[in-house]
Short mmCIF file of C-alpha atoms in Angstrom, two decimals:
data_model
loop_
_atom_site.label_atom_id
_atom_site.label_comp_id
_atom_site.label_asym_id
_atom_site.label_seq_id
_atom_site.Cartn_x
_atom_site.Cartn_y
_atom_site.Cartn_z
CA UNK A 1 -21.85 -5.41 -12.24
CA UNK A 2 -21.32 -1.55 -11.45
CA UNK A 3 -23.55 -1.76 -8.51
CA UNK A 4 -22.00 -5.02 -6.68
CA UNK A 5 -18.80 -2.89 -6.55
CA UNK A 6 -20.23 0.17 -5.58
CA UNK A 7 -21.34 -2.11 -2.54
CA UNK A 8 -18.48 -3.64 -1.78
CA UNK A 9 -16.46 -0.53 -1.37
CA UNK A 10 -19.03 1.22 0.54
CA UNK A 11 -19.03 -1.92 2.88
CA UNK A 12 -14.88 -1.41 3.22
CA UNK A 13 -15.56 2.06 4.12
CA UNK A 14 -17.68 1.30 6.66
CA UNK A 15 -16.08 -1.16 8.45
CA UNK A 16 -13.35 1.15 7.52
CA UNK A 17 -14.80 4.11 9.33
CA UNK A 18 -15.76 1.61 11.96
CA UNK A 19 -12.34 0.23 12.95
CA UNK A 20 -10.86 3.63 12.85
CA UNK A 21 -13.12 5.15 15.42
CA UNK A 22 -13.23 2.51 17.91
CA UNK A 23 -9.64 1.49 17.76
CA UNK A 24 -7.60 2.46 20.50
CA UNK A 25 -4.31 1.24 18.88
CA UNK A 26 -3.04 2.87 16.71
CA UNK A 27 -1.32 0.26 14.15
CA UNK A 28 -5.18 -0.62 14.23
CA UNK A 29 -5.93 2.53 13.23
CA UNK A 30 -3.62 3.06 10.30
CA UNK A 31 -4.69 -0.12 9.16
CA UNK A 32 -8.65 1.20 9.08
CA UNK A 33 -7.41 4.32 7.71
CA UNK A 34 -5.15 2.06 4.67
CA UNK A 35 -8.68 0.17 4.33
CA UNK A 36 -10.82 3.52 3.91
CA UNK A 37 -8.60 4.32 0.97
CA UNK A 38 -8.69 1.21 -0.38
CA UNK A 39 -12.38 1.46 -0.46
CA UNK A 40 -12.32 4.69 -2.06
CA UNK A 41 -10.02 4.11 -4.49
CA UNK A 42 -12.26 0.97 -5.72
CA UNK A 43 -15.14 3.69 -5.72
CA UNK A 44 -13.22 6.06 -8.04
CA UNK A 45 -11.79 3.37 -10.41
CA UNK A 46 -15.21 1.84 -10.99
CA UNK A 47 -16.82 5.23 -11.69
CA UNK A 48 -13.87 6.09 -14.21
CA UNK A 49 -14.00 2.66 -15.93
CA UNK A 50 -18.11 2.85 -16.55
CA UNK A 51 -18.42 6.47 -16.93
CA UNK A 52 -15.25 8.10 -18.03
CA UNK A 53 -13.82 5.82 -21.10
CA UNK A 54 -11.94 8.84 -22.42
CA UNK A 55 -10.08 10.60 -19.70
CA UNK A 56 -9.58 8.51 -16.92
CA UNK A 57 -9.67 11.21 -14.57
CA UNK A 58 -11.28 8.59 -11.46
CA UNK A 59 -7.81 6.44 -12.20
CA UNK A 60 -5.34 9.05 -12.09
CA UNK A 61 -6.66 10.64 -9.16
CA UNK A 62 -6.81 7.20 -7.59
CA UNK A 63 -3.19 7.49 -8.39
CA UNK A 64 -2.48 10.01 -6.16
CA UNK A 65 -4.21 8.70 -3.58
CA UNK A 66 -2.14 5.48 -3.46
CA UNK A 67 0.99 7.80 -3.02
CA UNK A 68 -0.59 9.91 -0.25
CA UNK A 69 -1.62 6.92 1.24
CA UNK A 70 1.91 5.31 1.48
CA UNK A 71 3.37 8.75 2.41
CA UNK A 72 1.11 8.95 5.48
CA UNK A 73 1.55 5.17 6.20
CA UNK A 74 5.27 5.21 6.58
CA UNK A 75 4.80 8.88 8.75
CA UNK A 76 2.32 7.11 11.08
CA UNK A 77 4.08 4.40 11.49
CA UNK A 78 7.57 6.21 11.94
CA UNK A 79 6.09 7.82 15.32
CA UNK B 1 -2.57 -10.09 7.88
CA UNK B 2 -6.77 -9.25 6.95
CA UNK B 3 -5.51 -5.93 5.52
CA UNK B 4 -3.45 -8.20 3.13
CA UNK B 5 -6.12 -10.06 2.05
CA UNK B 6 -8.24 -7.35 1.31
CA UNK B 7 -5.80 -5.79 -0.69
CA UNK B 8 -5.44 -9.27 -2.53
CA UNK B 9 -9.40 -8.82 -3.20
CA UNK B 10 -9.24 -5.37 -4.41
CA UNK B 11 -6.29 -7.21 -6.69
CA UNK B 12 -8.79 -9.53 -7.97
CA UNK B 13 -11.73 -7.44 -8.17
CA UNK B 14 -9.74 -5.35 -10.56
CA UNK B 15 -8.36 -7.94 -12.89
CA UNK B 16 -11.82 -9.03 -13.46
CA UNK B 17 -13.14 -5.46 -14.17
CA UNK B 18 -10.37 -5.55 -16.63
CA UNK B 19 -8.26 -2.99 -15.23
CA UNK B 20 -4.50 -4.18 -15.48
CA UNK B 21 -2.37 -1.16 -14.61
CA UNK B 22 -4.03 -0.20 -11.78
CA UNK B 23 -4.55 -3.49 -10.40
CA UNK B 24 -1.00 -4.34 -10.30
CA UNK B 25 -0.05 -1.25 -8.86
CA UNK B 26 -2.21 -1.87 -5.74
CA UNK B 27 -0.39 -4.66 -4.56
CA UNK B 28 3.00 -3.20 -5.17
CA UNK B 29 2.57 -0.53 -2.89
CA UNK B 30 0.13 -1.64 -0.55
CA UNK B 31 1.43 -4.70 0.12
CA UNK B 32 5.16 -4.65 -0.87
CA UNK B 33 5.53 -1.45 1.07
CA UNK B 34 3.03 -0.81 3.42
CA UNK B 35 1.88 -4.34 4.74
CA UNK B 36 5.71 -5.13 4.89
CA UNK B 37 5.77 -2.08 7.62
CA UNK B 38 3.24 -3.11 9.68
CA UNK B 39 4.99 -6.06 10.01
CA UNK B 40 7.63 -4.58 10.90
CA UNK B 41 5.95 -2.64 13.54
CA UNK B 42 3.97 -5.92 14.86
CA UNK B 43 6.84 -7.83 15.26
CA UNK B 44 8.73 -5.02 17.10
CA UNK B 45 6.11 -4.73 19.68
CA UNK B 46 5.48 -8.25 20.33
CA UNK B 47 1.49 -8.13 20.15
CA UNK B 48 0.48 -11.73 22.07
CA UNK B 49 -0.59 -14.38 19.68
CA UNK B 50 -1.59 -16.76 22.91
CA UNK B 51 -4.71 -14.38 23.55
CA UNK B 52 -5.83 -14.72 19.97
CA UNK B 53 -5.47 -18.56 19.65
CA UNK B 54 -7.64 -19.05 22.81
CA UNK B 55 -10.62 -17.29 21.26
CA UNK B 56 -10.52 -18.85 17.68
CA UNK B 57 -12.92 -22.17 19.22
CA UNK B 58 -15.47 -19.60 20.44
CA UNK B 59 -15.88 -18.03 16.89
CA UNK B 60 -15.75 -21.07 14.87
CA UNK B 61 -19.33 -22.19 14.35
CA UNK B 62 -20.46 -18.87 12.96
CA UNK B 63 -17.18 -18.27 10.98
CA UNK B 64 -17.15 -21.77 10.06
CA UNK B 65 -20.70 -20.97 8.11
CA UNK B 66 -19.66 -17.68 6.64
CA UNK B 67 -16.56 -19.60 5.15
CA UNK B 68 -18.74 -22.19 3.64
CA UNK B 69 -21.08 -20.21 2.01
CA UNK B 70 -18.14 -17.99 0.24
CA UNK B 71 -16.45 -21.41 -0.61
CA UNK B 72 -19.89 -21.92 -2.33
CA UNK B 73 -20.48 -19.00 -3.93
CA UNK B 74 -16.97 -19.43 -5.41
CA UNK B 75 -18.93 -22.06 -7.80
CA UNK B 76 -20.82 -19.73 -9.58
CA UNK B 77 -17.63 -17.42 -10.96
CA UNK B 78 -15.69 -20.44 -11.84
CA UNK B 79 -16.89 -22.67 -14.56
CA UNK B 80 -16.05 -25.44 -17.33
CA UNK B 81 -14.08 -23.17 -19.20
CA UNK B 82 -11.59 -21.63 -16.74
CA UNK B 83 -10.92 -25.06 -14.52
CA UNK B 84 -12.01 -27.96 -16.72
CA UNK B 85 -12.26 -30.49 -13.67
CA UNK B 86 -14.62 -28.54 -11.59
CA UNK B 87 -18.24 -29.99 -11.94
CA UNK B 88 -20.15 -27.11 -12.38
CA UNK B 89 -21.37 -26.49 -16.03
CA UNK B 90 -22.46 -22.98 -17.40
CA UNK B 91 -25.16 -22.26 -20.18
CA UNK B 92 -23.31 -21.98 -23.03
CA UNK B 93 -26.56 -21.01 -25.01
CA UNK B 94 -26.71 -17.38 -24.38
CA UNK B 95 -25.05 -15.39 -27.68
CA UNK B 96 -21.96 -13.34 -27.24
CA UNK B 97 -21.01 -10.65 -29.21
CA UNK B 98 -17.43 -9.15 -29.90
CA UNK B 99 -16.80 -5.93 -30.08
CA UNK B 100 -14.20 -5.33 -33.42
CA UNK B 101 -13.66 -2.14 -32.73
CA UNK B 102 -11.23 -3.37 -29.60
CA UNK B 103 -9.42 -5.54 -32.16
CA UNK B 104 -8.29 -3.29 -34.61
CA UNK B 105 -6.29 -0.67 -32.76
CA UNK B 106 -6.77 -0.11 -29.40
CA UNK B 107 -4.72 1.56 -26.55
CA UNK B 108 -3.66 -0.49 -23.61
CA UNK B 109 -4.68 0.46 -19.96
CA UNK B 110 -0.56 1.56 -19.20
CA UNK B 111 -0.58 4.03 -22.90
CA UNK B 112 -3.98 5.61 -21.35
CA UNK B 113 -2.49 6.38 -18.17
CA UNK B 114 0.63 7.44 -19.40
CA UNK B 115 -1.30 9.30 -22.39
CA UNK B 116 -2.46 11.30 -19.46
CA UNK B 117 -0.64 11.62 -16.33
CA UNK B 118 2.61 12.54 -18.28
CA UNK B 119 0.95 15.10 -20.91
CA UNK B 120 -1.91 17.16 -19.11
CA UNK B 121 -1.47 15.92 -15.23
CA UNK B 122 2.09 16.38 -15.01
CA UNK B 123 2.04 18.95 -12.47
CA UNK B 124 -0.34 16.66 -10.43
CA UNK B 125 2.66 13.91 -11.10
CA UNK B 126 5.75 15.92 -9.84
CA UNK B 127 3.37 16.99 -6.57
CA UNK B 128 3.12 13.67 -5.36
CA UNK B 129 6.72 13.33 -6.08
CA UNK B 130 7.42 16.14 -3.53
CA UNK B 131 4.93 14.89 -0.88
CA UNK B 132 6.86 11.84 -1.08
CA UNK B 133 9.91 13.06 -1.00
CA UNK B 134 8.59 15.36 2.68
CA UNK B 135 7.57 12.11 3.53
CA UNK B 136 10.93 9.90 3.52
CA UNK B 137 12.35 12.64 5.14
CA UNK B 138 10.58 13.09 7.55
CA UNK B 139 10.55 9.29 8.78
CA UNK B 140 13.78 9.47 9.01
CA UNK B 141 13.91 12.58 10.80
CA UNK B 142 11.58 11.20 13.22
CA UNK B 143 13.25 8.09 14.01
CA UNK B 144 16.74 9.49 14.31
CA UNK B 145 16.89 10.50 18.27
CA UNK B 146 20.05 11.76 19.65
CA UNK B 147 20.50 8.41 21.92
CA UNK B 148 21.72 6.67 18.46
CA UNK B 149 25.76 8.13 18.64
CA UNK B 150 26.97 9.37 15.21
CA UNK B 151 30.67 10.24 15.09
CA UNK B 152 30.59 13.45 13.87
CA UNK B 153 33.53 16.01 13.72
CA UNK B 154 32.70 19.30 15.23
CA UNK B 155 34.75 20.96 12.24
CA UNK B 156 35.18 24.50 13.40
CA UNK B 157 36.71 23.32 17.08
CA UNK B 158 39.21 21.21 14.99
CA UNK B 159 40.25 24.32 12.84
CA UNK B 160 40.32 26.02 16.31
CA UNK B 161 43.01 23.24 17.72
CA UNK B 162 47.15 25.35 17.66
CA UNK B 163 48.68 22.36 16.36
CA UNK B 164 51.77 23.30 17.78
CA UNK B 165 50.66 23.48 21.77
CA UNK B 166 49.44 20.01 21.52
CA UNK B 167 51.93 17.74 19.83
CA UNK B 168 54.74 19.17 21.30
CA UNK B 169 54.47 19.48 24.49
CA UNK B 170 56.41 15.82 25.50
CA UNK B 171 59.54 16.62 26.97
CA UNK B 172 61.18 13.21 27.67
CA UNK B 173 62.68 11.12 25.44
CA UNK B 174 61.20 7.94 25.18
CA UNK B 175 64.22 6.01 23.97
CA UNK B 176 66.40 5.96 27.13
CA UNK B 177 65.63 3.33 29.39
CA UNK B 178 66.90 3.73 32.38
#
């Protein structure tokens, strides 16, 4: 189970990492870049859920990452 | 619309890893906020949908298959006991065990997060705050150019104004008609 999600958000960072450096829009872009923090925010949630039962350090920080994420969102899309 | 869907999969992935908190705050910010934006900012540029819809024949075949065979695989998750129609049966045979200890007294996934982003992350909580708080200002700073006209009042030419040179200065009286 662990390692199918590990996959999957490796795969969304790719194609993550992918769309963001050939994209030569950029609401494309910002979209690749919402993906790749998608991705790792799957990464850090699984990690914290198999690994970390006490503190859920992976989730909170994934926390904050959602926030920064919508912060930078509305700036990049504000220009 | 894709980023949507992948957030709905993240959604979903989440649920079934048993995560409830976090998986219901993805798609209140990602998709209430910023999917709702970039729809925003599609529909203000008027991106052509008539180039799109003359491509989808050429990728059907291949996208066709790839749709089919995660339609299929959809078979395997889903069995007698969630959907009772579908015809797919799973072994019941193989033993489960429950875990008591969950049973008893346990904490749910919002008094964990809580437990610790309000108690020994709080600093890391009010931060965000702040970032967020740069953040609305600054879209609005950004998308308030000086062609938009605001009435303002320049206040100190107004305190500047002699009161007395400008509303007296009519000499004739306007109730003679001659």
């Amino acid at each position: 189970m662990l390692e199918h999600v590990l996959v999957l958000s490796a795969y969304l960072f790719s194609i993550g990492i992918y769309g963001l450096v050939t994209s030569r829009n950029m609401v494309r872009a910002l979209m690749c870049l919402e993906l790749l923090l998608n991705a790792v925010n799957i990464n850090f949630i699984t990690f914290s859920d198999f690994f970390d039962n006490r503190q859920l350090k992976g989730n909170i920080f994934s926390i904050f990452v959602i926030a920064i994420a919508a912060a930078e969102a509305a700036i990049g899309l504000a220009n | 619309m894709f980023p949507i869907l992948v957030f709905r999969d993240t959604l979903g992935l989440l649920l079934l890893l048993g995560l409830d908190v976090s998986a219901m705050m993805f798609p209140v910010v990602h998709i209430g906020d910023i999917d709702v934006s970039f729809l925003f900012v599609v529909m203000m540029f008027h991106i052509q949908i008539a180039e799109i819809c003359e491509e989808v024949l050429r990728y059907l075949p291949v996208s066709g298959i790839i749709g089919l065979i995660l339609w299929w695989e959809m078979f395997f998750i889903l069995d007698n006991e969630t959907i009772p129609l579908l015809p797919t049966q799973r072994n019941t045979t193989s033993l489960r065990y429950t875990v008591y200890a969950g049973k008893v007294r346990s904490w749910t996934n919002l008094e964990t997060l809580g437990n610790l982003l309000y108690t020994y992350y709080f600093v890391w909580f009010l931060l965000p705050s702040l970032i967020l708080l740069v953040a609305m200002i600054g879209a609005i700073v950004l998308t308030m150019h000086r062609t938009t006209k605001v009435k303002r009042q320049d206040i100190f030419r107004r305190n500047a104004i002699d009161f007395r040179r400008t509303i007296m200065r009519r000499t004739t009286d306007p109730l003679t008609i001659y």
